Tab-separated table of N, CA and C in Angstrom:
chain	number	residue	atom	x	y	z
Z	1169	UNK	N	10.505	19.863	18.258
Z	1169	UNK	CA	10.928	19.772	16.873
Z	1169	UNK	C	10.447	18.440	16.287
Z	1170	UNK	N	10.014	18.446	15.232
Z	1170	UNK	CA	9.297	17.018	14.454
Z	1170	UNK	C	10.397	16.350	14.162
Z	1171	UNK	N	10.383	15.173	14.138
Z	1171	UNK	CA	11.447	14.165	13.937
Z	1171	UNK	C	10.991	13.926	12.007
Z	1172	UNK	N	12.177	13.594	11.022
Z	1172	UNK	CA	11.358	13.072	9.857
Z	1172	UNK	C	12.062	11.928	9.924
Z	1173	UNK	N	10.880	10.590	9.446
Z	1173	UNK	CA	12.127	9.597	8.875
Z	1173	UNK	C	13.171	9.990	8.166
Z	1174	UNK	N	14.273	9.158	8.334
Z	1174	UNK	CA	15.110	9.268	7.568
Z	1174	UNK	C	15.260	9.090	6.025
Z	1175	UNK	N	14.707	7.690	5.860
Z	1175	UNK	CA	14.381	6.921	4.474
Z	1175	UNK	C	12.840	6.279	4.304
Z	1176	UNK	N	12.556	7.048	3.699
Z	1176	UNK	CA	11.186	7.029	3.075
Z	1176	UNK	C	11.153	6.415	1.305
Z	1177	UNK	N	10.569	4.993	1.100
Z	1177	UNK	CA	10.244	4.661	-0.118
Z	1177	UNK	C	9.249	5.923	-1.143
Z	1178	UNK	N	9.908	5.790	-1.961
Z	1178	UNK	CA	8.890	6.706	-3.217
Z	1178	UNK	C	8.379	5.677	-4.149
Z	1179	UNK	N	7.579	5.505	-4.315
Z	1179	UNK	CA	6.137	4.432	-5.326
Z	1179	UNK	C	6.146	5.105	-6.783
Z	1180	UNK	N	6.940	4.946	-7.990
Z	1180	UNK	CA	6.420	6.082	-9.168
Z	1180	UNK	C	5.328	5.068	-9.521
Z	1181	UNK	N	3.981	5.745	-9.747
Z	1181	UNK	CA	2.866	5.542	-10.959
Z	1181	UNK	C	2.764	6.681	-11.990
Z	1182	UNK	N	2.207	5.943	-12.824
Z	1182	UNK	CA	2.055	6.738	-13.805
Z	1182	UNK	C	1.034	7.569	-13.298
Z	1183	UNK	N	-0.177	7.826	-13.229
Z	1183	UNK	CA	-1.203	9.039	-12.676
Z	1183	UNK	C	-2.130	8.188	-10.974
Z	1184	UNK	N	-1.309	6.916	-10.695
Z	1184	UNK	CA	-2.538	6.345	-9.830
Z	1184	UNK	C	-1.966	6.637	-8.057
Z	1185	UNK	N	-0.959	7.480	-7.947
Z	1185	UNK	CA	-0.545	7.191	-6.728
Z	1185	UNK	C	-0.941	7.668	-5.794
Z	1186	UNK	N	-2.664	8.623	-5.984
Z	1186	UNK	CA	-3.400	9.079	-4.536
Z	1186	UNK	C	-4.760	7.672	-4.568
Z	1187	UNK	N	-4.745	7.116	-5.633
Z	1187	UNK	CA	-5.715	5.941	-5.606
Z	1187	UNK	C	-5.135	4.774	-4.612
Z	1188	UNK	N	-3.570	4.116	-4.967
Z	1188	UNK	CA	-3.046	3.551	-4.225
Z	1188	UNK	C	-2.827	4.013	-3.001
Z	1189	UNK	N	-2.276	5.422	-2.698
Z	1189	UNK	CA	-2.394	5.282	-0.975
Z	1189	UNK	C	-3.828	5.205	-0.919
Z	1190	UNK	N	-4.817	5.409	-0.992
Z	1190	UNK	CA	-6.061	5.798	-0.194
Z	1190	UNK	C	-6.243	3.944	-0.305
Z	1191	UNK	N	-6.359	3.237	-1.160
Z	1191	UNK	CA	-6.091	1.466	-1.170
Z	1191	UNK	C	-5.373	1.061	0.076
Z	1192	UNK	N	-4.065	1.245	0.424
Z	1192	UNK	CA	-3.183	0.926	1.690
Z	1192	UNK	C	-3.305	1.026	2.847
Z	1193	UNK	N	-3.950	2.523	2.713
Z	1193	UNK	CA	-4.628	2.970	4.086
Z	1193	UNK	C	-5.772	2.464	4.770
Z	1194	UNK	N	-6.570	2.059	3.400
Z	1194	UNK	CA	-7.709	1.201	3.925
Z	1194	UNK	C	-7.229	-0.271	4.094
Z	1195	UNK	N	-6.228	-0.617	4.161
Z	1195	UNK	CA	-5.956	-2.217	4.103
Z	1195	UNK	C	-5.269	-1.748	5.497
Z	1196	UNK	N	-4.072	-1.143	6.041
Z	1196	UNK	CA	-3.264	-1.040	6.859
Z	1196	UNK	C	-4.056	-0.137	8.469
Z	1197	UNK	N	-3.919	-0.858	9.530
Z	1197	UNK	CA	-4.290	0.640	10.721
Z	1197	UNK	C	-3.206	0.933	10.586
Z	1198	UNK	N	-3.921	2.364	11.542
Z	1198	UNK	CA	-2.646	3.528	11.664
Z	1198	UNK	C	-2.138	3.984	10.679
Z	1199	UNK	N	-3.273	4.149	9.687
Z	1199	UNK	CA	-2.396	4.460	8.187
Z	1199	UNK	C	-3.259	5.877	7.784
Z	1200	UNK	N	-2.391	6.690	7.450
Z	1200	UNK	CA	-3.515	7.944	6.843
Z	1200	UNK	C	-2.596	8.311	5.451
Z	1201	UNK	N	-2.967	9.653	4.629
Z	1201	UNK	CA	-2.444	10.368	3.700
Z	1201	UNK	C	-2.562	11.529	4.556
Z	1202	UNK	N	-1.124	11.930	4.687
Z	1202	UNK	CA	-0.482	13.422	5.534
Z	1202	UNK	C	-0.288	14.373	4.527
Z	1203	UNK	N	-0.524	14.563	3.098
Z	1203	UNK	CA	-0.188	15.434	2.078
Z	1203	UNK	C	-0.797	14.998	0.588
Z	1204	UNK	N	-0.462	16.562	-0.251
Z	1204	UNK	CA	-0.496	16.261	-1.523
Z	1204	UNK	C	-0.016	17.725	-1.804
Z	1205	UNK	N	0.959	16.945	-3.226
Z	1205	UNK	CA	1.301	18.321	-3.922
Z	1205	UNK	C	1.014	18.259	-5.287
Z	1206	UNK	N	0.783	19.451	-5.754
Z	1206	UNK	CA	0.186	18.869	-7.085
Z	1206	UNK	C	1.029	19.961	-8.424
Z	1207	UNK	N	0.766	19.489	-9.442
Z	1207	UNK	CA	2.072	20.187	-10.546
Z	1207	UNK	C	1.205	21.424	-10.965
Z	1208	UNK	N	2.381	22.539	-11.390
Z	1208	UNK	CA	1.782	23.714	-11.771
Z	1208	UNK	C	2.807	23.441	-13.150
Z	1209	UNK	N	2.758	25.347	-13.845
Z	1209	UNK	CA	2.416	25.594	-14.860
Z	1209	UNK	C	4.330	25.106	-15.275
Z	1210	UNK	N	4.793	25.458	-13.698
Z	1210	UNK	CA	6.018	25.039	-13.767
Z	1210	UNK	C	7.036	24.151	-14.073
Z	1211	UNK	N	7.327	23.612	-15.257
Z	1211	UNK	CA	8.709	22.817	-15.627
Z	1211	UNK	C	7.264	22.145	-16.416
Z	1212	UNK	N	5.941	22.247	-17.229
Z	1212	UNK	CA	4.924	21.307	-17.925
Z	1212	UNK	C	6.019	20.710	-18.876
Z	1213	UNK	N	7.035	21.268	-19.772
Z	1213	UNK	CA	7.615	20.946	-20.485
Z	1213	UNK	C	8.137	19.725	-20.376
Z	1214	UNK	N	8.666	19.413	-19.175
Z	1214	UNK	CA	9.358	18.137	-18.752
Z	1214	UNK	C	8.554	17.198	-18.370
Z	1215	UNK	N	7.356	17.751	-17.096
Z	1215	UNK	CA	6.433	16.823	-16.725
Z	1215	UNK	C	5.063	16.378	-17.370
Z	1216	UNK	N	5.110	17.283	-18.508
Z	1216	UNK	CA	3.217	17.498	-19.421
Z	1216	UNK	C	2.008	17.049	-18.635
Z	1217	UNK	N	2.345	17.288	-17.256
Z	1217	UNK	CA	0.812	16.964	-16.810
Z	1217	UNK	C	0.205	18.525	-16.525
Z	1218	UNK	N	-1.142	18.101	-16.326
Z	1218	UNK	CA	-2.345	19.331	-16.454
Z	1218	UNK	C	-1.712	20.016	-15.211
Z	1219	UNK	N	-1.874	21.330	-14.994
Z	1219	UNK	CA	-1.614	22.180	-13.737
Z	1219	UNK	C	-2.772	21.322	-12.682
Z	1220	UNK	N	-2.512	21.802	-11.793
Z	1220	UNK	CA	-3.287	20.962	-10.276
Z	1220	UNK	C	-3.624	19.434	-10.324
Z	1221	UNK	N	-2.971	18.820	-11.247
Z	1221	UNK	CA	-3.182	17.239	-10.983
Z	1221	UNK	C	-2.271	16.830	-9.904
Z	1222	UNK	N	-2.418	15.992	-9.446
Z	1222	UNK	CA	-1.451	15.413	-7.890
Z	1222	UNK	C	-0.041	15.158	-8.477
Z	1223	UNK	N	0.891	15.528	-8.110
Z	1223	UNK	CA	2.245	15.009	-8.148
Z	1223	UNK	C	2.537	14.057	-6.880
Z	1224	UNK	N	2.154	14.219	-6.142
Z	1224	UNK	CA	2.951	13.571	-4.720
Z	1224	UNK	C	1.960	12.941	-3.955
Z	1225	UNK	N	1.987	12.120	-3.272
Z	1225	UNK	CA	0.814	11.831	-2.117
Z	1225	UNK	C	1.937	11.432	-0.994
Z	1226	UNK	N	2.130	12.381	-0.045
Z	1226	UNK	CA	2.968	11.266	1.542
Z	1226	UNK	C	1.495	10.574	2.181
Z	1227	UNK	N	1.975	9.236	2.447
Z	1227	UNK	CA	1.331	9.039	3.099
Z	1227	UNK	C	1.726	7.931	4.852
Z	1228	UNK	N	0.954	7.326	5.058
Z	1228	UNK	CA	1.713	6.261	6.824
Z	1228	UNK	C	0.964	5.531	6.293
Z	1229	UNK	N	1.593	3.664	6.074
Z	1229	UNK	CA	1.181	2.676	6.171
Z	1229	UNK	C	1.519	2.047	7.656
Z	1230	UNK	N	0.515	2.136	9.068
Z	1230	UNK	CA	1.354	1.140	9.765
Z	1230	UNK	C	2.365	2.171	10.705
Z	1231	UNK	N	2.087	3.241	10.402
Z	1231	UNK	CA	3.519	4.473	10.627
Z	1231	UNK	C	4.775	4.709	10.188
Z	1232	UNK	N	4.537	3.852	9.108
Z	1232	UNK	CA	6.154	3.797	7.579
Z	1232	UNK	C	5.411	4.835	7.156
Z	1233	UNK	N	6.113	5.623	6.412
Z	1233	UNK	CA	6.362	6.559	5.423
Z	1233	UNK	C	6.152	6.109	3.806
Z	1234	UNK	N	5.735	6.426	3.492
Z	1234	UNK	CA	5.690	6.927	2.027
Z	1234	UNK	C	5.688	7.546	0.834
Z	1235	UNK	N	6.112	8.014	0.230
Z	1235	UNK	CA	5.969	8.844	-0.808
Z	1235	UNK	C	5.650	8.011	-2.563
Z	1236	UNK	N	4.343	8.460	-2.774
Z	1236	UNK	CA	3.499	8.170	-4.111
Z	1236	UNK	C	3.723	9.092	-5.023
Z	1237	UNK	N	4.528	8.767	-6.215
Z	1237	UNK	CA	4.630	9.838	-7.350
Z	1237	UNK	C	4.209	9.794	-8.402
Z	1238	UNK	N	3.542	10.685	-8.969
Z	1238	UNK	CA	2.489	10.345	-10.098
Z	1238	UNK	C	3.979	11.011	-11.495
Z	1239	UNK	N	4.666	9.907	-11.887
Z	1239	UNK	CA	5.692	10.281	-12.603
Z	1239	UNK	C	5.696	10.114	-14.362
Z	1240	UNK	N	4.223	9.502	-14.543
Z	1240	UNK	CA	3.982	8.710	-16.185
Z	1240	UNK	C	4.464	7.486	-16.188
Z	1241	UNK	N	4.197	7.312	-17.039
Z	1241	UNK	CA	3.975	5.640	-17.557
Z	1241	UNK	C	5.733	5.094	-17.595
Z	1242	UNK	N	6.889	5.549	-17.863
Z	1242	UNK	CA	8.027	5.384	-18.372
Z	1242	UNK	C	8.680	4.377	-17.468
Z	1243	UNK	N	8.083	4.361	-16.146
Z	1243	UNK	CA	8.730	3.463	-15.240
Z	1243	UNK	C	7.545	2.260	-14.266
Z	1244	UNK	N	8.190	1.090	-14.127
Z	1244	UNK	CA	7.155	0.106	-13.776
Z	1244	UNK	C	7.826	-0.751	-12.835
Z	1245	UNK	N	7.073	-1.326	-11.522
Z	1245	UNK	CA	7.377	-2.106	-10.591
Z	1245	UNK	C	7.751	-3.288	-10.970
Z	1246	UNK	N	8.765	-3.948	-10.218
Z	1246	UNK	CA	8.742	-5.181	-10.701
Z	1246	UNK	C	9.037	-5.705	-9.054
Z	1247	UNK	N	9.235	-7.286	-8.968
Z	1247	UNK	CA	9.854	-7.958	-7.740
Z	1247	UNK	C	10.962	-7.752	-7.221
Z	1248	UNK	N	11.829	-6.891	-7.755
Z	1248	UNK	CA	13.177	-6.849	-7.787
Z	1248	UNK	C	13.181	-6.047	-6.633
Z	1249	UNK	N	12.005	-5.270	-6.285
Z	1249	UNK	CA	11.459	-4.566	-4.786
Z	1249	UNK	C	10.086	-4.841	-4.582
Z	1250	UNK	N	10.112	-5.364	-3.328
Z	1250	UNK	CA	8.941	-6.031	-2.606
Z	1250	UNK	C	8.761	-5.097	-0.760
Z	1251	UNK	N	7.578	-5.398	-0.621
Z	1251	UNK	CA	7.300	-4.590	0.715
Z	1251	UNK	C	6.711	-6.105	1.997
Z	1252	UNK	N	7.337	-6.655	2.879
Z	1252	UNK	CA	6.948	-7.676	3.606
Z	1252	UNK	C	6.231	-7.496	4.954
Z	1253	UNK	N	5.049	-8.256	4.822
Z	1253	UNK	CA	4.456	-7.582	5.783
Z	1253	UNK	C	4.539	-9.159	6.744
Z	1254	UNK	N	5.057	-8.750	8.201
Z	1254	UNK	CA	4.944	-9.375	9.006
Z	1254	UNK	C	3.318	-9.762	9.810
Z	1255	UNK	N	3.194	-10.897	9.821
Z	1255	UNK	CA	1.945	-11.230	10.115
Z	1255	UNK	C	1.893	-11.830	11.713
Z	1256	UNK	N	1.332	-11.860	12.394
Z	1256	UNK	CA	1.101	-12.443	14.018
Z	1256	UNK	C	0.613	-13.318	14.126
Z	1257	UNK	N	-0.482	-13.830	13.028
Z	1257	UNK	CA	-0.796	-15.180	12.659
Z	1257	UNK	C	-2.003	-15.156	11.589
Z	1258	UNK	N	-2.817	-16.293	11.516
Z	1258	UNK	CA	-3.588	-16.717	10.082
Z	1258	UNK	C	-4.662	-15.642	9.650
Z	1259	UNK	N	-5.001	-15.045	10.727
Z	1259	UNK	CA	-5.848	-14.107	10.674
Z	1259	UNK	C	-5.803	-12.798	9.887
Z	1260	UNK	N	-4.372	-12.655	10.355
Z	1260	UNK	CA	-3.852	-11.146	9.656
Z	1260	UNK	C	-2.955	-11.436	8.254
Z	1261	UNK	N	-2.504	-13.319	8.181
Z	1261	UNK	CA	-1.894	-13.416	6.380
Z	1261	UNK	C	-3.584	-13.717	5.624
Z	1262	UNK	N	-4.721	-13.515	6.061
Z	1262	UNK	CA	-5.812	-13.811	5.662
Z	1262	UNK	C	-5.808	-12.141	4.774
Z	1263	UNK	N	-6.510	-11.714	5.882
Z	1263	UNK	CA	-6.893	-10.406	5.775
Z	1263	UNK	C	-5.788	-9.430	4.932
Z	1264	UNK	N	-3.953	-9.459	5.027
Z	1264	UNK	CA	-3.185	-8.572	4.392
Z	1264	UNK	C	-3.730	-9.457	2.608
Z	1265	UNK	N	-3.401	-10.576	2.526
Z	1265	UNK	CA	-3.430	-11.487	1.049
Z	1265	UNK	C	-4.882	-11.310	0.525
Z	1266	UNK	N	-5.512	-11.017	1.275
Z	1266	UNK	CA	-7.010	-11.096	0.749
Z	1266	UNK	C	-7.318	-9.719	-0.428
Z	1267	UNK	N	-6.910	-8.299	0.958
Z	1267	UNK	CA	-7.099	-7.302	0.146
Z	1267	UNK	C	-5.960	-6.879	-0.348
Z	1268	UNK	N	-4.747	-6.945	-0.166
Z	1268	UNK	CA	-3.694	-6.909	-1.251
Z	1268	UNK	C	-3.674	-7.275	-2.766
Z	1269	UNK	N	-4.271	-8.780	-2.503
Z	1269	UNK	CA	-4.153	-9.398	-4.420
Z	1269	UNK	C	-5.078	-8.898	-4.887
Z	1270	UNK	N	-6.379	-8.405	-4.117
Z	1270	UNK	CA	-7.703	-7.965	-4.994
Z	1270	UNK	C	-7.332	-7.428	-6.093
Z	1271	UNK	N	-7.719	-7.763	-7.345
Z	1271	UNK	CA	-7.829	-7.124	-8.591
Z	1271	UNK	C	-6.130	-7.583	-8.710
Z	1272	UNK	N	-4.975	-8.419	-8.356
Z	1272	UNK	CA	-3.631	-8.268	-8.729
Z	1272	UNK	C	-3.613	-9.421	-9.817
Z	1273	UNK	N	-2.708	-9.317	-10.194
Z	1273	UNK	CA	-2.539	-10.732	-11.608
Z	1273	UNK	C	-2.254	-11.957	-10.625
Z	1274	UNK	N	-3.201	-13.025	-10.185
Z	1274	UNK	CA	-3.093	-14.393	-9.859
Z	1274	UNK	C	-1.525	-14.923	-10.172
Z	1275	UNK	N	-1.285	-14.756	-11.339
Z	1275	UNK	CA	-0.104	-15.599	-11.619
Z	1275	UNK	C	1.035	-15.466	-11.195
Z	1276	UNK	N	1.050	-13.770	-10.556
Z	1276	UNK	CA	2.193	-13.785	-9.621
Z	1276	UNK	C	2.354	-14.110	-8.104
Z	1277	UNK	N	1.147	-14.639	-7.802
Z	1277	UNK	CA	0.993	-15.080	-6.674
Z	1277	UNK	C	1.947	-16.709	-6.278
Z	1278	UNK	N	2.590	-16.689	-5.112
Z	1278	UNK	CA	3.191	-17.557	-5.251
Z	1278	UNK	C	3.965	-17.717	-3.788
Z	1279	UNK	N	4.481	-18.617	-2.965
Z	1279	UNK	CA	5.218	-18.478	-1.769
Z	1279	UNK	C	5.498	-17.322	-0.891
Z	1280	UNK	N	3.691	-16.628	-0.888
Z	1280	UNK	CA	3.625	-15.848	0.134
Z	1280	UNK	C	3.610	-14.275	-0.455
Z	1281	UNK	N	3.995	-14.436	-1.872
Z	1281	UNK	CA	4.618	-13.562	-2.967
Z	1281	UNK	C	3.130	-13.066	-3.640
Z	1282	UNK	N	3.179	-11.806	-3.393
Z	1282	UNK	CA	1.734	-11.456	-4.674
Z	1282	UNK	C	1.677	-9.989	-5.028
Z	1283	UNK	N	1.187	-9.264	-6.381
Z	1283	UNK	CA	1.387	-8.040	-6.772
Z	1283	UNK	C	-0.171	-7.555	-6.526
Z	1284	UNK	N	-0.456	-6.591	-6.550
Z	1284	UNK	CA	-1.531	-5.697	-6.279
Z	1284	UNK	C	-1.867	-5.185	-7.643
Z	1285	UNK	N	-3.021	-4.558	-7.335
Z	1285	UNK	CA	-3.705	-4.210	-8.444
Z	1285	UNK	C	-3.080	-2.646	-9.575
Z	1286	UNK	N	-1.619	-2.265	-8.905
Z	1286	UNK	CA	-0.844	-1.146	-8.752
Z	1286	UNK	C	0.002	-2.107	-9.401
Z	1287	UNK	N	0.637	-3.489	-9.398
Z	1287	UNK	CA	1.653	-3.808	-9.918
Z	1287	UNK	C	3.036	-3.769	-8.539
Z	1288	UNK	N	2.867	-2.759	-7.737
Z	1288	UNK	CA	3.324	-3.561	-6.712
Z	1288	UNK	C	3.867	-4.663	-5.657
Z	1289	UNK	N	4.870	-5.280	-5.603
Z	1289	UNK	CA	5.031	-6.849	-4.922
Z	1289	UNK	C	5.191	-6.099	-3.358
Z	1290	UNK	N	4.525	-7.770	-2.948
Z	1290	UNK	CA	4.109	-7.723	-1.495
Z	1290	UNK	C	4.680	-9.146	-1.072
Z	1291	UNK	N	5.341	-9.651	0.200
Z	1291	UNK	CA	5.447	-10.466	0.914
Z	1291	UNK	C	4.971	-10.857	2.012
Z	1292	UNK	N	3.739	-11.697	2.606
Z	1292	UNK	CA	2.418	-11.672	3.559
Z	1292	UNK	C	3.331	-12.760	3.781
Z	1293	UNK	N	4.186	-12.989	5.364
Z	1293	UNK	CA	5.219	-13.777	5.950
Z	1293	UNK	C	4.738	-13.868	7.327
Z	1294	UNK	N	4.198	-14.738	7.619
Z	1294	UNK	CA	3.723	-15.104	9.195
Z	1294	UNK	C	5.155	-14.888	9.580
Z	1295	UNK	N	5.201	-14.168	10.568
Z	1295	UNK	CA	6.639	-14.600	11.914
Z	1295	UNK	C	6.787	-15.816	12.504
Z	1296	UNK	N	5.915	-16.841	12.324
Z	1296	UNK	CA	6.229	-17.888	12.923
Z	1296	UNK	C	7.378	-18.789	11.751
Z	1297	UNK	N	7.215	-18.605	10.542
Z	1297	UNK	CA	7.579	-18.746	9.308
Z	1297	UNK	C	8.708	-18.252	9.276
Z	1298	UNK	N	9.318	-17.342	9.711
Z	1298	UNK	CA	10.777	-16.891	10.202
Z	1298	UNK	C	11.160	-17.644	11.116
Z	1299	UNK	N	10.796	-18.298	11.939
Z	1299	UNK	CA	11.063	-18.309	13.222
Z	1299	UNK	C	11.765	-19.787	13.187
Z	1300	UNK	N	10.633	-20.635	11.775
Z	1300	UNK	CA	11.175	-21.914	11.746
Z	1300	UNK	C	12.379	-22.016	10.950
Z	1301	UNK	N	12.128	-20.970	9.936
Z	1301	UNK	CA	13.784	-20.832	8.854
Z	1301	UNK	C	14.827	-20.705	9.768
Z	1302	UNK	N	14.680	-20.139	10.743
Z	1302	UNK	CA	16.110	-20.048	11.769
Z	1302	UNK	C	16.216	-20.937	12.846
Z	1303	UNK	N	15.842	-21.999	12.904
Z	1303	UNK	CA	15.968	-22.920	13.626
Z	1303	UNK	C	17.180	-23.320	13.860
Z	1304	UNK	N	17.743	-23.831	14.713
Z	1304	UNK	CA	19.124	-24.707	14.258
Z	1304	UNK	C	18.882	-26.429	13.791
Z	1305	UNK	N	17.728	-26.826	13.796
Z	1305	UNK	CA	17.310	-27.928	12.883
Z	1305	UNK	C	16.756	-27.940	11.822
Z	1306	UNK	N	18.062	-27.898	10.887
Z	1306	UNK	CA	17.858	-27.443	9.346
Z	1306	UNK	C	16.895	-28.660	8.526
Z	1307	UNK	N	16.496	-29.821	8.818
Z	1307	UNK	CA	15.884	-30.576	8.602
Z	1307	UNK	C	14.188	-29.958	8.985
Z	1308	UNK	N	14.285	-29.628	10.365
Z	1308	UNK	CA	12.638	-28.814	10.247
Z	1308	UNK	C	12.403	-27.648	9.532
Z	1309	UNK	N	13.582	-26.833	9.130
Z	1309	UNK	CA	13.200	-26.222	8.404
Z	1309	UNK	C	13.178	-26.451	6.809
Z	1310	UNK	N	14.012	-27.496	6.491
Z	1310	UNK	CA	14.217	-27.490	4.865
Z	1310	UNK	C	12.543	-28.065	4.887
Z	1311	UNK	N	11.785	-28.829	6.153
Z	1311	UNK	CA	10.490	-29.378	5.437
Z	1311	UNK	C	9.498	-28.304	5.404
Z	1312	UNK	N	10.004	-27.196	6.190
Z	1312	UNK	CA	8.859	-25.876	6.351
Z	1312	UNK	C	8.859	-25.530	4.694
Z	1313	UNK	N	10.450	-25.180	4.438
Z	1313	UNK	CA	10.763	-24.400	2.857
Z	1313	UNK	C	10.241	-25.559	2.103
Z	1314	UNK	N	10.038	-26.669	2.109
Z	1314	UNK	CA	9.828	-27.317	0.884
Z	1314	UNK	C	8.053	-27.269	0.756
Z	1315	UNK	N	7.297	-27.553	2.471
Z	1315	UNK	CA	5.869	-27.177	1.771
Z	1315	UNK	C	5.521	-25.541	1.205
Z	1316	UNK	N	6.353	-24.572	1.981
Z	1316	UNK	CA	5.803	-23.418	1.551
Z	1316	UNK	C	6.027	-23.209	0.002
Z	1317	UNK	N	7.009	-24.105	-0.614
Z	1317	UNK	CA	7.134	-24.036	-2.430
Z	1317	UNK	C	6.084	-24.180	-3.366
Z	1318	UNK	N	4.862	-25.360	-2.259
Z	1318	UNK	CA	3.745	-25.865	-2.813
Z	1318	UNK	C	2.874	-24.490	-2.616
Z	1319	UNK	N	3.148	-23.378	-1.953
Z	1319	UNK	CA	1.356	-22.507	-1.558
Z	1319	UNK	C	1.892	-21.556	-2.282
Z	1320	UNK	N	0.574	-20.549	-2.264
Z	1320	UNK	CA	0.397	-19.501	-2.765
Z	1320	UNK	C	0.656	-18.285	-1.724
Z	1321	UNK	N	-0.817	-18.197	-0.809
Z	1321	UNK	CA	-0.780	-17.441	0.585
Z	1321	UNK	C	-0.327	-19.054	1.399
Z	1322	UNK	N	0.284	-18.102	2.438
Z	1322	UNK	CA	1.015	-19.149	3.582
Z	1322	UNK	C	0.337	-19.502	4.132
Z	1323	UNK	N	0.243	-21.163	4.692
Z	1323	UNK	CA	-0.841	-21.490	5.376
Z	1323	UNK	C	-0.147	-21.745	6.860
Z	1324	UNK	N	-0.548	-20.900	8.020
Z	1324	UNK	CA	0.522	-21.498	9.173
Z	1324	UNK	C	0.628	-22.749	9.613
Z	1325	UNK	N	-0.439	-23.398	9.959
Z	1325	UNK	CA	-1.026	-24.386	10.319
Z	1325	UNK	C	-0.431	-25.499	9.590
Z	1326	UNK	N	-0.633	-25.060	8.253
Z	1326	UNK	CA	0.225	-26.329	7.354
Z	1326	UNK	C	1.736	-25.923	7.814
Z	1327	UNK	N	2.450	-25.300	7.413
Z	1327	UNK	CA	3.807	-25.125	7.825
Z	1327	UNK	C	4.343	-25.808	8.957
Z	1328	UNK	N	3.551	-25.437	10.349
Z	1328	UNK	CA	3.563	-25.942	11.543
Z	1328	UNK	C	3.908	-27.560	11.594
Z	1329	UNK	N	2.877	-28.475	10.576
Z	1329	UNK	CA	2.583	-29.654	10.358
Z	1329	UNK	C	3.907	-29.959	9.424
Z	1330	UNK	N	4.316	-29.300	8.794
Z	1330	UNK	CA	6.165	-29.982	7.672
Z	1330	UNK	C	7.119	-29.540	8.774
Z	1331	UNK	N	7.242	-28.443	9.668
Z	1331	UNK	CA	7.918	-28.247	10.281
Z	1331	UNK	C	8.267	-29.711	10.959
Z	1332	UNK	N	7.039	-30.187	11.588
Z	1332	UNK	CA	7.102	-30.904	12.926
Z	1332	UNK	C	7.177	-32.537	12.479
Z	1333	UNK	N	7.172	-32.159	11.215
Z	1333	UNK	CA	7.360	-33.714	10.616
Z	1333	UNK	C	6.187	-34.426	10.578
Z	1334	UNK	N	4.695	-33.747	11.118
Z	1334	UNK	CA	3.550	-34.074	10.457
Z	1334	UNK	C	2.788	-34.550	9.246
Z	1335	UNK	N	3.422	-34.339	8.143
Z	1335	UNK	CA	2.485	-33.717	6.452
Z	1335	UNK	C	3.656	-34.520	5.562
């Protein structure tokens, strides 16, 4: 018997949400699009999109779940929900921040913090960067939190260096 997640995020875009998964999938392994459903002649009244345009995309970022809904313009992402991607080190907050912000508004970029070209927020958080927030020497960490206020993408290396009382 197939197991389903339990809780699966739904993404509303207005018409872009088989563009964005096929974007994620190429940023994320282990990531595919498992579906699409698309609107018929059924309920147009409510939804006014064309018969066979995509309504749905499931897709696996990573082996999370997703669901992409192409719902119109009426509703829009904000920070108030963010998706955090744990990083293993500089290599992979390189590579998630690199192709994540492509095409995203710069200006929301900020303490690790950045939106996508979807409007989407993302959190690119080295684990080592957790690791120092929970320290029980709140002094190495208030100097971790105070350089990471200064960056944009996280730099580990620098962190490492306020942590340790280096910088």
């Amino acid at each position: 018997m197939q197991r389903f997640q339990k809780i699966t995020p739904c993404l509303w875009f207005d018409d872009q949400a088989e563009a964005a998964a096929k974007f994620y999938c190429s940023i994320f392994d282990h990531s595919k699009i498992t579906g699409l459903t698309h609107y018929s002649k059924v309920g147009q009244e409510f939804h006014g999109k064309p018969e066979g345009a995509v309504m749905t995309v499931s897709f696996e970022l990573d082996g999370q779940c997703f669901t992409g809904l192409n719902g119109g313009p009426m509703f829009k992402f904000s920070e108030a929900i963010s998706f955090q991607v744990n990083c293993q080190n500089q290599e992979e907050v390189d590579h998630f921040w690199g192709n994540l912000s492509a095409g995203g508004p710069i200006e929301a970029q900020q303490c690790g913090w950045l939106k996508d070209r979807f409007g989407v927020s993302w959190q690119i958080v080295p684990v080592a960067f957790m690791h120092m927030m929970q320290d029980a020497d709140t002094s190495k960490s208030q100097r971790a939190m105070q350089a990471m206020f200064k960056m944009k993408k996280l730099d580990i290396a620098e962190l490492e260096r306020a942590f340790a009382g280096q910088s």
